[in-house]
Short mmCIF file of C-alpha atoms in Angstrom, two decimals:
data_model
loop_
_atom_site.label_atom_id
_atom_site.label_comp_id
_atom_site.label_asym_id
_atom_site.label_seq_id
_atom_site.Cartn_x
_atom_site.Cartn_y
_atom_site.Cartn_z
CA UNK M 1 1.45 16.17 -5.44
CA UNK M 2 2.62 15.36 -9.35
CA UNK M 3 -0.32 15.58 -11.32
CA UNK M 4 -0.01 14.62 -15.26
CA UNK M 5 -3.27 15.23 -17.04
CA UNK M 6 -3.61 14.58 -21.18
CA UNK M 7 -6.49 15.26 -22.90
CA UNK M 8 -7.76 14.16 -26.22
CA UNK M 9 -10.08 15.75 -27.91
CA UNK M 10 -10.77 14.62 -31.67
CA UNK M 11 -11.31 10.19 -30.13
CA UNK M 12 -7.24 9.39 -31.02
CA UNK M 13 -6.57 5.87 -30.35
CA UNK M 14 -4.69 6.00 -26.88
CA UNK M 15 -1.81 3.18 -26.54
CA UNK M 16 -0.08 2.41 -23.28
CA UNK M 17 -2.52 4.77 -21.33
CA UNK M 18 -2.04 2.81 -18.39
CA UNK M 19 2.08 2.02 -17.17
CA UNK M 20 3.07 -1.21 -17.71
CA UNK M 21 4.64 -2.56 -14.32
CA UNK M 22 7.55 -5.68 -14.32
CA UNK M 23 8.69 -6.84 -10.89
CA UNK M 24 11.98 -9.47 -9.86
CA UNK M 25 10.55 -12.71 -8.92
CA UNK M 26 11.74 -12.30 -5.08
CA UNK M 27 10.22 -15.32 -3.49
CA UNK M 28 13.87 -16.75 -2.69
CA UNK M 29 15.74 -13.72 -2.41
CA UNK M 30 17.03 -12.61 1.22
CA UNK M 31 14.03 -11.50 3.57
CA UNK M 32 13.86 -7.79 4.98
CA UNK M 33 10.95 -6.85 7.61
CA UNK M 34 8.76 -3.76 6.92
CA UNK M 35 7.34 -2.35 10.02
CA UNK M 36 4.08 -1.36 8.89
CA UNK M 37 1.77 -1.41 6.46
CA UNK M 38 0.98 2.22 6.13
CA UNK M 39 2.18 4.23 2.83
CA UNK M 40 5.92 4.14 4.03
CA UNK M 41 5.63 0.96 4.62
CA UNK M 42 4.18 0.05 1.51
CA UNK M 43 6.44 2.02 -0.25
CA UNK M 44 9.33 0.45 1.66
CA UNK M 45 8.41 -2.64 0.25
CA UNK M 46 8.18 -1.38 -3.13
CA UNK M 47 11.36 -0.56 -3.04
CA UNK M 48 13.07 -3.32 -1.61
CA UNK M 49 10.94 -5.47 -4.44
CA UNK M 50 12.75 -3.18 -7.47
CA UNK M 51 16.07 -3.62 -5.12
CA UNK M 52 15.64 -7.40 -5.82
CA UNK M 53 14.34 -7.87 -2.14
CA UNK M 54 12.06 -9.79 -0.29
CA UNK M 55 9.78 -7.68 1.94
CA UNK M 56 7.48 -8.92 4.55
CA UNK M 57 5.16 -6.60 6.12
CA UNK M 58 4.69 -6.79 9.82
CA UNK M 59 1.41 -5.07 10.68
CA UNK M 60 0.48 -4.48 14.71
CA UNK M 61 -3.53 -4.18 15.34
CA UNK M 62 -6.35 -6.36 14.46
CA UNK M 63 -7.81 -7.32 11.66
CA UNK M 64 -9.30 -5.09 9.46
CA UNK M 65 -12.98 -6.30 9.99
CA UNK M 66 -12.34 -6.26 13.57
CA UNK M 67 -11.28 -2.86 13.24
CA UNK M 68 -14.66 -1.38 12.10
CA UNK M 69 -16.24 -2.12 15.43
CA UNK M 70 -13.58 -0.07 17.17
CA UNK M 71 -13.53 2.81 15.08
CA UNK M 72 -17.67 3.24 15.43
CA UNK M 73 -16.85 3.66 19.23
CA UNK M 74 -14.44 5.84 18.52
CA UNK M 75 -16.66 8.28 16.60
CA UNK M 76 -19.52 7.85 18.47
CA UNK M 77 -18.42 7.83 22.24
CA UNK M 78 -14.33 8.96 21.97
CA UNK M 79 -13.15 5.65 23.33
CA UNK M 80 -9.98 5.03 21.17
CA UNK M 81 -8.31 1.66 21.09
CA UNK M 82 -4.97 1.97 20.95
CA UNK M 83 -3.99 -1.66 20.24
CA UNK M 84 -6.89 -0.94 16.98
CA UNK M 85 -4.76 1.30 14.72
#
């Protein structure tokens, strides 16, 4: 884990205390599939964003709401859903 911590103590005016992000403009650029939307995944298409990249996520499961349902089950009576990451 990188940590970076900076404390001020006597109320200094803080400029650019939150990054500044600038992204290409990918929506024509060649298309690369990301299997997964998971931090590698995510991170994947992060990547291939700064690389000038178009990334499209490809995501197996339901959808999230449906998801909620199968994860009570799973904590409540050990029936796991496989096809419900």
């Amino acid at each position: 884990m990188n940590l970076h911590l900076e404390v001020y103590l006597k109320g200094e005016k803080v400029e650019n205390a939150v990054p500044e992000f600038t992204y290409p403009d990918v929506h024509d650029k060649p298309v690369v599939a990301v299997i997964g939307a998971g931090p590698a995944g995510l991170f994947a298409a992060l990547k291939l964003i700064e690389l000038g990249l178009k990334p499209v996520i490809f995501e197996r499961g339901k959808k999230v709401e449906e998801r909620k349902n199968d994860i009570i089950k799973l904590e409540q009576n050990q029936v796991l859903n496989t096809d419900s990451n």
